[in-house]
mmCIF file of C-alpha atoms in Angstrom:
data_model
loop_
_atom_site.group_PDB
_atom_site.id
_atom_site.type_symbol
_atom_site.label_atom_id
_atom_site.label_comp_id
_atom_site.label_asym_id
_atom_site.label_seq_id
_atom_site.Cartn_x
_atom_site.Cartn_y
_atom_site.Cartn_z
ATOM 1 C CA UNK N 501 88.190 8.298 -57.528
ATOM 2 C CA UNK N 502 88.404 10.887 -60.202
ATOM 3 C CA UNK N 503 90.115 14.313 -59.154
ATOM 4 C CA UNK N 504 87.774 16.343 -59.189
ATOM 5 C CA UNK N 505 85.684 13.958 -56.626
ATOM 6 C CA UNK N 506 89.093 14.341 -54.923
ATOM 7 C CA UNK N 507 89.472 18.366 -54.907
ATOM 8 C CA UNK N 508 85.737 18.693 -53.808
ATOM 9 C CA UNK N 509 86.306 16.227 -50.698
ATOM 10 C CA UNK N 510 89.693 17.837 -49.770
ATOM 11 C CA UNK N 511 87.915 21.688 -50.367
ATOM 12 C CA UNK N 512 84.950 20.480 -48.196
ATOM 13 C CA UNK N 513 86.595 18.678 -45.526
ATOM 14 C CA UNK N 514 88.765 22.452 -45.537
ATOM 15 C CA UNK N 515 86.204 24.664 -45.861
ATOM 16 C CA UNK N 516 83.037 22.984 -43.736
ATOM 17 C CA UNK N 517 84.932 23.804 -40.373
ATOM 18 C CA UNK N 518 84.907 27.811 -40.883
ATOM 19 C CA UNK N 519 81.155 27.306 -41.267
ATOM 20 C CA UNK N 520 80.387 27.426 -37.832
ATOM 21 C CA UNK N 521 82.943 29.524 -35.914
ATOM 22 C CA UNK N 522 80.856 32.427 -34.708
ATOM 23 C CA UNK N 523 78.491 32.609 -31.732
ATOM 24 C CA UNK N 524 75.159 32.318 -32.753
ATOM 25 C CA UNK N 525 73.047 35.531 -31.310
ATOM 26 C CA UNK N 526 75.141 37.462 -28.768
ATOM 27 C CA UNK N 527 75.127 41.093 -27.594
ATOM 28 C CA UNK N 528 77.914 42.019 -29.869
ATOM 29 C CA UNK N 529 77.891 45.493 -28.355
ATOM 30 C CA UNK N 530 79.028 44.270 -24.911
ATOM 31 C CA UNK N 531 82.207 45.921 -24.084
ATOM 32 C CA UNK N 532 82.261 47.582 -27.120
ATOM 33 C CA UNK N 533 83.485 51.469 -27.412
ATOM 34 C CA UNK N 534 81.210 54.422 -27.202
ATOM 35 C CA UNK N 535 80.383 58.071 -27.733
ATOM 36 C CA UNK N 536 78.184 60.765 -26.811
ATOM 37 C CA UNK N 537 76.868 63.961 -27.490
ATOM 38 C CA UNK N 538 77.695 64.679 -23.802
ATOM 39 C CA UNK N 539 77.622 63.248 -20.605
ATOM 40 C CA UNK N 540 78.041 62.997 -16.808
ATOM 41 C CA UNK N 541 81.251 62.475 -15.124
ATOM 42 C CA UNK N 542 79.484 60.144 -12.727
ATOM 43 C CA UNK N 543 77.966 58.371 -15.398
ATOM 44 C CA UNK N 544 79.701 58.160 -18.680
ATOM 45 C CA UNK N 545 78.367 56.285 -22.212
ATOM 46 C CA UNK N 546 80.703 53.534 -21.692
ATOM 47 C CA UNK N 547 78.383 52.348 -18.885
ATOM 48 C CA UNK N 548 75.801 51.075 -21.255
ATOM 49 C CA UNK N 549 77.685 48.628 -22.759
ATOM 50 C CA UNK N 550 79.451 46.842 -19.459
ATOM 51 C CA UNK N 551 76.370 44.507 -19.248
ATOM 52 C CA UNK N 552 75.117 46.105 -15.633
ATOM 53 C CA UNK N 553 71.711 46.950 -15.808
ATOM 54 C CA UNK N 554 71.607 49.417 -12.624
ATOM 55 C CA UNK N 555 71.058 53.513 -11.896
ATOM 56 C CA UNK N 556 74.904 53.031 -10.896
ATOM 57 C CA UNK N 557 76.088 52.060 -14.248
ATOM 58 C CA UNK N 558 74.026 54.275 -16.443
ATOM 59 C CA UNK N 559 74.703 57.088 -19.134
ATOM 60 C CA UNK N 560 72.723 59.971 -18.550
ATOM 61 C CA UNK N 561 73.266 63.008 -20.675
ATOM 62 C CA UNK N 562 74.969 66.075 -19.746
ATOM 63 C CA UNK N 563 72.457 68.381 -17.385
ATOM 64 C CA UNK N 564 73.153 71.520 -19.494
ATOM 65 C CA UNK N 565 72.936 69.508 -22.934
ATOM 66 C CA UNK N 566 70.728 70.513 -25.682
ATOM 67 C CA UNK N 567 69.291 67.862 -27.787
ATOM 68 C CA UNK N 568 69.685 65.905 -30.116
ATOM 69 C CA UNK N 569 71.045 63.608 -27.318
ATOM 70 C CA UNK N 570 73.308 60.857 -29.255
ATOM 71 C CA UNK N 571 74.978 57.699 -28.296
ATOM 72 C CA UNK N 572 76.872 55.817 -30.843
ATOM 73 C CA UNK N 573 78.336 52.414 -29.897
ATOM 74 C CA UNK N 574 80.880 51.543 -32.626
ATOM 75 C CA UNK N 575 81.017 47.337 -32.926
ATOM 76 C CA UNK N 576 84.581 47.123 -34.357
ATOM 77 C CA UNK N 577 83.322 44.574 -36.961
ATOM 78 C CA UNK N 578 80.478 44.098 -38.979
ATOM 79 C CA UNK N 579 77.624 42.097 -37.808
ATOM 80 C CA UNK N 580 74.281 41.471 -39.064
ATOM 81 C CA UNK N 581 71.865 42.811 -36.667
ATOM 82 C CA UNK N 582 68.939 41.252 -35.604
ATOM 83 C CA UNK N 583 67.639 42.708 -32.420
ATOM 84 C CA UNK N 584 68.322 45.635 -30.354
ATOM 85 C CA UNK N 585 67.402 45.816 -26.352
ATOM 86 C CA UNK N 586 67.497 49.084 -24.288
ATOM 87 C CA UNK N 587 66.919 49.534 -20.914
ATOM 88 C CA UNK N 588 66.337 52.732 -19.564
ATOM 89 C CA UNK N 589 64.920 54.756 -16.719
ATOM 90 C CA UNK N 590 65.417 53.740 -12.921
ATOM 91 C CA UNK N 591 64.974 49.787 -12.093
ATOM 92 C CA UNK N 592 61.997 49.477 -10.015
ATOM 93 C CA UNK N 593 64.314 47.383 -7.495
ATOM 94 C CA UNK N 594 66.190 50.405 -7.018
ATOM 95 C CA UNK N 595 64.231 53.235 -6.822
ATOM 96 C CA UNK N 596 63.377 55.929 -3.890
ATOM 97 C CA UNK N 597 60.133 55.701 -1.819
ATOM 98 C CA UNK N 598 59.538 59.369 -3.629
ATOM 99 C CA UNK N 599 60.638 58.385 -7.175
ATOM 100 C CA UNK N 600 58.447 55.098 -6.758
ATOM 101 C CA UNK N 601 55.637 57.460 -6.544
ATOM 102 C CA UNK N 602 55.862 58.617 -10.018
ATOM 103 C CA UNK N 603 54.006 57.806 -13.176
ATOM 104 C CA UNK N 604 55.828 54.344 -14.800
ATOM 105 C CA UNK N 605 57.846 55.263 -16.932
ATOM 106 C CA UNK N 606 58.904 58.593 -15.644
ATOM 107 C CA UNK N 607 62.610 58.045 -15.488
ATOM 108 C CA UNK N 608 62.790 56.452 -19.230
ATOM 109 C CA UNK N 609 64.110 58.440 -22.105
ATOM 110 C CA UNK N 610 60.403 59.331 -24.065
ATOM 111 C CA UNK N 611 61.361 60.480 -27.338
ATOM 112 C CA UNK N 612 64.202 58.560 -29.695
ATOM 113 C CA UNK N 613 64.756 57.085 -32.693
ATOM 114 C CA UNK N 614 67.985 54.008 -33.740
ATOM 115 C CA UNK N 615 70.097 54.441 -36.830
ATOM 116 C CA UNK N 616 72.619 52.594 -38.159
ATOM 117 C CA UNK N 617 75.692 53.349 -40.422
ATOM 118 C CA UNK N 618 75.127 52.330 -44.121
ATOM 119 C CA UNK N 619 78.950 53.317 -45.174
ATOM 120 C CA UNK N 620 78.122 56.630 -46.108
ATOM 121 C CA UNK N 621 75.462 57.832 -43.347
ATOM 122 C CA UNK N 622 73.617 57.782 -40.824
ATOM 123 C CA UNK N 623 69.736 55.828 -41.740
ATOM 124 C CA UNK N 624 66.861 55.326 -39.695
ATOM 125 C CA UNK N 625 65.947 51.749 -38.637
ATOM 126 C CA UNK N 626 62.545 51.301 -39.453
ATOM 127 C CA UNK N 627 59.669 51.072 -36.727
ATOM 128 C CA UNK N 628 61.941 52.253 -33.846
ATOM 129 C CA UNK N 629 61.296 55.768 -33.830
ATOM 130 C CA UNK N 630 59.031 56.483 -30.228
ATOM 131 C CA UNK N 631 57.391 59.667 -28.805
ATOM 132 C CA UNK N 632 55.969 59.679 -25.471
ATOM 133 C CA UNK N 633 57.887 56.444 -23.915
ATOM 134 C CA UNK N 634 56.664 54.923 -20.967
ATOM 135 C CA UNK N 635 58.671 51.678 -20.663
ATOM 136 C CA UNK N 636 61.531 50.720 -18.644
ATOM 137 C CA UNK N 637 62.559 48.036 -21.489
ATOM 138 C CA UNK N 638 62.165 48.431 -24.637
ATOM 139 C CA UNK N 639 63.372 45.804 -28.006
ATOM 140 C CA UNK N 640 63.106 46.140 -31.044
ATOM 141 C CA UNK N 641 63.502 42.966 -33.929
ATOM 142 C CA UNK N 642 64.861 43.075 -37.455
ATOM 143 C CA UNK N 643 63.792 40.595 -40.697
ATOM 144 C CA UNK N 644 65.966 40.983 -42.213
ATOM 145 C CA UNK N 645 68.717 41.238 -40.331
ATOM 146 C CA UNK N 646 70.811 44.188 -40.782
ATOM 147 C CA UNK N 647 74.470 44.340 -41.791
ATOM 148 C CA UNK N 648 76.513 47.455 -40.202
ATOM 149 C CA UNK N 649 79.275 47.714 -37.290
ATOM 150 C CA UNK N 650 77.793 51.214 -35.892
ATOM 151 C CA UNK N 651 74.636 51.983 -33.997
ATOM 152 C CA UNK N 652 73.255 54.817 -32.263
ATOM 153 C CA UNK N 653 70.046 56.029 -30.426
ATOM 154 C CA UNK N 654 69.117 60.101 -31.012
ATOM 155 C CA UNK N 655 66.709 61.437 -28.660
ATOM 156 C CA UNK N 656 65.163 64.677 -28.658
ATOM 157 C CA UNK N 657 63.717 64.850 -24.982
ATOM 158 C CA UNK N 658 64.355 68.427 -23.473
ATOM 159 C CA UNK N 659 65.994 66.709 -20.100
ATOM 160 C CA UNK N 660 68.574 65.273 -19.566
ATOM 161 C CA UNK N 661 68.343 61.329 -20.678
ATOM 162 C CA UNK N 662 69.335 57.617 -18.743
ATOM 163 C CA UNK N 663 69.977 54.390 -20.618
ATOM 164 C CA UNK N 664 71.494 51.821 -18.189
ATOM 165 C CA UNK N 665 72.275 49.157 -20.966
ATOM 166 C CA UNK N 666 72.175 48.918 -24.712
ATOM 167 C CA UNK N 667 72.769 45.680 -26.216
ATOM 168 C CA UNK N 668 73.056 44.749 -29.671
ATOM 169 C CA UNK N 669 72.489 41.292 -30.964
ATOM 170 C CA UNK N 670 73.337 39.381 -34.294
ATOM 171 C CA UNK N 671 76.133 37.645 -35.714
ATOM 172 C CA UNK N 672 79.427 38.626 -37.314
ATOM 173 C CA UNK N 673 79.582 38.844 -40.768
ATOM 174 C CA UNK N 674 83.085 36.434 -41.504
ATOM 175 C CA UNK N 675 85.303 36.367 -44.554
ATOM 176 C CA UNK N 676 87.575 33.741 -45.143
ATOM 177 C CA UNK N 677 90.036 33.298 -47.637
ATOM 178 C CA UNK N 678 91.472 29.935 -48.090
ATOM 179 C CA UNK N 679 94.556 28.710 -50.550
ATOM 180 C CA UNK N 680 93.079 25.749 -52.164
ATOM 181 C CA UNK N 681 95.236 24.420 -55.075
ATOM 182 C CA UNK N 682 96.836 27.526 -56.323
ATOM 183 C CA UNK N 683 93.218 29.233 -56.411
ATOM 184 C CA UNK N 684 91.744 31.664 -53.876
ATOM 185 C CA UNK N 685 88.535 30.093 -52.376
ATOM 186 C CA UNK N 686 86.081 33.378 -50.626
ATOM 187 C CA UNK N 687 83.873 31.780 -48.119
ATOM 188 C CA UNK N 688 81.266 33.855 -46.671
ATOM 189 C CA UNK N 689 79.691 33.212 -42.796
#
């Protein structure tokens, strides 16, 4: 067997296990870090990422605040997005006899918008701005996916604002470096 037959076996029997180390689709933004424009002491931003989708683990804005309500979740890493989920308003499970008597929707943050971080500022994800809300749930899918480890949600209602849970989902973007023969081999997940 010729050496470079040799080197090519030896580089893919090194290289072909770091192909498939990360998770495949997760909410990346679970448990992750997060910041606010303001909030209540009762209910602070790091609620929306502990994976409890209740009105007792919620964020809701502070009641004296004065949009632009923000809420940046910061993903340590980068990932390339592909979907984002948000759950807002009160679950129907858990709601008053009096708030059940309101128009659907009435709890839910109405008027928002996503961006991401592009490594200089702030962008809007396209198709995600919404005026005039009415849903409890709301997702939102990206082709392509989209490469950034920071997210955030800007609304401009007047009131103060709920989101129970925000997840994030994708797949971290991995760089390897391997020794290989006296040569640096870069291998890209």
């Amino acid at each position: 067997m010729s050496l470079k037959k040799q080197l090519f076996l030896v580089c893919g029997a090194i290289v072909m296990p770091f192909l498939g180390l990360h998770a495949d689709n997760v909410n990346v933004a679970l448990h992750k870090p997060v910041t606010a424009s303001s909030q209540q002491k009762e209910f602070p931003a790091s609620n929306v990422t502990d994976g409890i989708v209740s009105r007792k683990s919620t964020w809701m804005s502070g009641n004296s605040a004065r949009p632009p309500h923000t809420l940046d979740i910061n993903l340590e890493r980068y990932y390339n997005i592909n979907r984002v989920v948000i759950y807002t308003g009160i679950p129907d499970a858990e709601q008053t006899e009096q708030e059940k008597g309101k128009a659907p929707g009435f709890w839910s943050v109405k008027n928002f918008k996503i961006q991401y971080w592009d490594d200089s500022n702030w962008t809007d994800l396209p198709d995600t701005e919404c005026t005039e809300n009415r849903l409890d749930k709301l997702e939102f899918t990206f082709h392509p996916e989209l490469l950034t480890f920071q997210i955030r949600l800007v609304s401009t209602d007047g009131e103060p604002i709920r989101i129970n849970e925000f997840e994030v989902y994708g797949k971290e973007k991995v760089v390897r470096h391997l020794q290989v023969c006296n040569q640096q081999v870069v291998v890209l997940c």
